[in-house]
Amino acid sequence: MNGSHHAFERYEAIWLRVVLVMILVFLVLIAYTALNYGQTIPRGAGRIRAGEVRAGSEFANPRLEQVGNEYVAYVQAFAFGYAPGEMRVKRGRKVTFYVASPDVVHGFMIERTNVNVEVVPGYVSKVGYTFDRPGTYKIICHQYCGLGHAKMLSRIVVEE
Ligand code: CUA
């Protein structure tokens, strides 16, 4: 009786260690993800009236700006397209995207990256990304927004 009791205690101790190691592994993974990919977590960047997206806001003049060593983009996501329709950036420099919609809910997803945000009328979506590989990346709307949804595209050209 006493022997099996000790055996249980030993199993308990082993499993306790396994659980602690797993928790440690998860924490390390979370920290790694946050440090390496955390900047692509969309953050609410304030509110905007849908009527101001096309007139009377930063978004009325959709553009990509170079600010020091980085870029800032003001993007309109509308039915059915994006403005600007194309952006060109240099590899290895952070791009901060501010995206707003003047009409309905759209998506802002950049292929081959983990950039994937919703663009909800009334809110500014903010997401950052550093493109390490040159190439052309499609920007895709992944929220069904009407008959032209499938044609709603833009692109980013990343140059050396
Ligand atoms: Cu915009 Cu689908």
Short mmCIF file of C-alpha atoms and ligand atoms in Angstrom, two decimals:
data_model
loop_
_atom_site.label_atom_id
_atom_site.label_comp_id
_atom_site.label_asym_id
_atom_site.label_seq_id
_atom_site.Cartn_x
_atom_site.Cartn_y
_atom_site.Cartn_z
CA MET A 1 0.00 0.00 0.00
CA ASN A 2 2.73 2.33 1.01
CA GLY A 3 4.78 1.41 -2.09
CA SER A 4 2.03 2.29 -4.59
CA HIS A 5 1.40 5.52 -2.72
CA HIS A 6 5.00 6.52 -3.32
CA ALA A 7 4.71 5.50 -6.97
CA PHE A 8 1.76 7.89 -7.37
CA GLU A 9 3.71 10.65 -5.74
CA ARG A 10 6.56 10.04 -8.17
CA TYR A 11 4.19 10.22 -11.17
CA GLU A 12 2.67 13.37 -9.78
CA ALA A 13 6.09 14.95 -9.44
CA ILE A 14 7.02 13.95 -13.01
CA TRP A 15 3.79 15.33 -14.47
CA LEU A 16 4.10 18.48 -12.45
CA ARG A 17 7.50 19.04 -14.04
CA VAL A 18 6.14 18.26 -17.50
CA VAL A 19 3.40 20.85 -16.99
CA LEU A 20 5.87 23.46 -15.73
CA VAL A 21 8.13 22.85 -18.74
CA MET A 22 5.15 23.19 -21.08
CA ILE A 23 4.12 26.47 -19.47
CA LEU A 24 7.69 27.71 -19.84
CA VAL A 25 7.76 26.67 -23.52
CA PHE A 26 4.46 28.49 -24.16
CA LEU A 27 5.70 31.64 -22.43
CA VAL A 28 8.91 31.57 -24.50
CA LEU A 29 6.84 31.12 -27.70
CA ILE A 30 4.53 33.98 -26.76
CA ALA A 31 7.50 36.24 -25.97
CA TYR A 32 9.23 35.24 -29.22
CA THR A 33 6.10 35.93 -31.25
CA ALA A 34 5.50 39.25 -29.54
CA LEU A 35 9.09 40.38 -30.12
CA ASN A 36 9.29 39.25 -33.74
CA TYR A 37 5.75 39.65 -34.99
CA GLY A 38 4.12 41.80 -32.34
CA GLN A 39 4.21 44.87 -34.51
CA THR A 40 1.67 43.35 -36.85
CA ILE A 41 -0.98 43.07 -34.18
CA PRO A 42 -3.59 45.57 -35.34
CA ARG A 43 -4.13 48.43 -32.97
CA GLY A 44 -7.07 50.74 -32.96
CA ALA A 45 -5.66 54.05 -34.04
CA GLY A 46 -8.61 56.17 -33.21
CA ARG A 47 -11.97 56.87 -34.69
CA ILE A 48 -12.91 58.60 -37.89
CA ARG A 49 -16.28 59.46 -39.36
CA ALA A 50 -16.83 57.50 -42.57
CA GLY A 51 -17.78 60.74 -44.32
CA GLU A 52 -14.35 62.22 -43.55
CA VAL A 53 -12.35 59.45 -45.19
CA ARG A 54 -12.73 61.02 -48.64
CA ALA A 55 -12.72 64.62 -47.51
CA GLY A 56 -11.38 66.35 -44.45
CA SER A 57 -8.89 63.81 -43.12
CA GLU A 58 -5.42 62.37 -43.72
CA PHE A 59 -7.11 59.71 -45.83
CA ALA A 60 -8.54 62.20 -48.32
CA ASN A 61 -5.06 62.22 -49.83
CA PRO A 62 -4.14 58.53 -49.82
CA ARG A 63 -0.37 58.18 -50.00
CA LEU A 64 2.84 56.56 -48.94
CA GLU A 65 5.24 58.89 -47.17
CA GLN A 66 8.83 58.35 -46.25
CA VAL A 67 9.49 59.45 -42.68
CA GLY A 68 13.17 59.14 -41.83
CA ASN A 69 14.07 55.51 -42.39
CA GLU A 70 10.48 54.33 -42.30
CA TYR A 71 7.29 54.70 -44.26
CA VAL A 72 3.81 55.74 -43.29
CA ALA A 73 0.89 54.91 -45.57
CA TYR A 74 -2.60 56.39 -45.47
CA VAL A 75 -4.82 53.93 -47.29
CA GLN A 76 -8.48 54.12 -48.27
CA ALA A 77 -10.22 50.76 -48.46
CA PHE A 78 -13.45 51.29 -50.38
CA ALA A 79 -15.97 49.44 -52.52
CA PHE A 80 -14.18 48.22 -54.57
CA GLY A 81 -10.53 49.00 -54.35
CA TYR A 82 -7.74 50.61 -52.43
CA ALA A 83 -6.04 53.93 -52.81
CA PRO A 84 -3.17 54.15 -53.42
CA GLY A 85 -3.45 51.33 -55.94
CA GLU A 86 0.24 50.60 -55.68
CA MET A 87 2.97 51.43 -53.17
CA ARG A 88 6.72 51.05 -53.62
CA VAL A 89 9.01 50.64 -50.64
CA LYS A 90 12.59 49.69 -49.96
CA ARG A 91 13.32 46.34 -48.40
CA GLY A 92 14.00 46.19 -44.66
CA ARG A 93 12.24 49.40 -43.66
CA LYS A 94 9.21 49.44 -41.49
CA VAL A 95 5.93 50.45 -43.09
CA THR A 96 3.10 51.64 -40.86
CA PHE A 97 -0.27 51.39 -42.55
CA TYR A 98 -3.27 53.44 -41.46
CA VAL A 99 -6.36 52.17 -43.20
CA ALA A 100 -9.90 53.58 -43.19
CA SER A 101 -13.13 52.84 -45.04
CA PRO A 102 -15.64 55.40 -46.31
CA ASP A 103 -18.39 52.82 -46.79
CA VAL A 104 -18.60 49.22 -45.50
CA VAL A 105 -16.38 46.72 -43.68
CA HIS A 106 -13.36 45.66 -45.71
CA GLY A 107 -10.24 43.64 -45.09
CA PHE A 108 -6.59 44.53 -45.44
CA MET A 109 -4.51 41.42 -45.87
CA ILE A 110 -1.05 41.33 -47.40
CA GLU A 111 -0.20 38.00 -48.98
CA ARG A 112 2.84 36.10 -47.66
CA THR A 113 2.85 38.16 -44.46
CA ASN A 114 0.85 38.00 -41.26
CA VAL A 115 -0.73 41.39 -41.91
CA ASN A 116 -4.45 40.78 -41.72
CA VAL A 117 -6.79 43.40 -40.32
CA GLU A 118 -10.40 44.40 -40.61
CA VAL A 119 -11.24 47.89 -41.73
CA VAL A 120 -14.43 48.92 -39.99
CA PRO A 121 -16.14 52.19 -40.93
CA GLY A 122 -15.73 54.64 -38.09
CA TYR A 123 -12.32 53.33 -37.02
CA VAL A 124 -8.76 53.68 -38.20
CA SER A 125 -6.91 50.38 -38.48
CA LYS A 126 -3.18 50.51 -37.88
CA VAL A 127 -0.69 47.80 -38.66
CA GLY A 128 3.06 47.76 -39.21
CA TYR A 129 5.27 45.48 -41.24
CA THR A 130 8.87 45.28 -42.39
CA PHE A 131 9.31 43.56 -45.74
CA ASP A 132 12.55 41.61 -45.71
CA ARG A 133 12.18 40.10 -49.17
CA PRO A 134 11.87 42.03 -52.39
CA GLY A 135 8.94 41.27 -54.63
CA THR A 136 5.36 42.19 -55.33
CA TYR A 137 2.83 41.54 -52.59
CA LYS A 138 -0.88 41.65 -53.26
CA ILE A 139 -3.15 43.42 -50.81
CA ILE A 140 -6.42 41.56 -50.62
CA CYS A 141 -9.83 42.32 -49.16
CA HIS A 142 -10.87 39.30 -47.14
CA GLN A 143 -14.21 40.58 -45.88
CA TYR A 144 -17.10 40.09 -48.28
CA CYS A 145 -18.14 43.62 -49.14
CA GLY A 146 -20.33 43.35 -52.21
CA LEU A 147 -20.33 42.37 -55.87
CA GLY A 148 -16.87 43.77 -56.55
CA HIS A 149 -15.27 42.13 -53.52
CA ALA A 150 -13.15 39.68 -55.53
CA LYS A 151 -11.68 42.55 -57.56
CA MET A 152 -10.70 44.59 -54.54
CA LEU A 153 -6.91 44.56 -54.71
CA SER A 154 -3.84 46.70 -54.35
CA ARG A 155 -0.17 45.87 -54.22
CA ILE A 156 3.12 46.70 -52.62
CA VAL A 157 6.31 46.47 -54.57
CA VAL A 158 9.33 45.88 -52.34
CA GLU A 159 12.59 46.91 -53.94
CA GLU A 160 16.19 46.16 -52.97
CU1 CUA B 1 -13.77 44.99 -49.71
CU2 CUA B 1 -14.27 42.69 -49.84
#
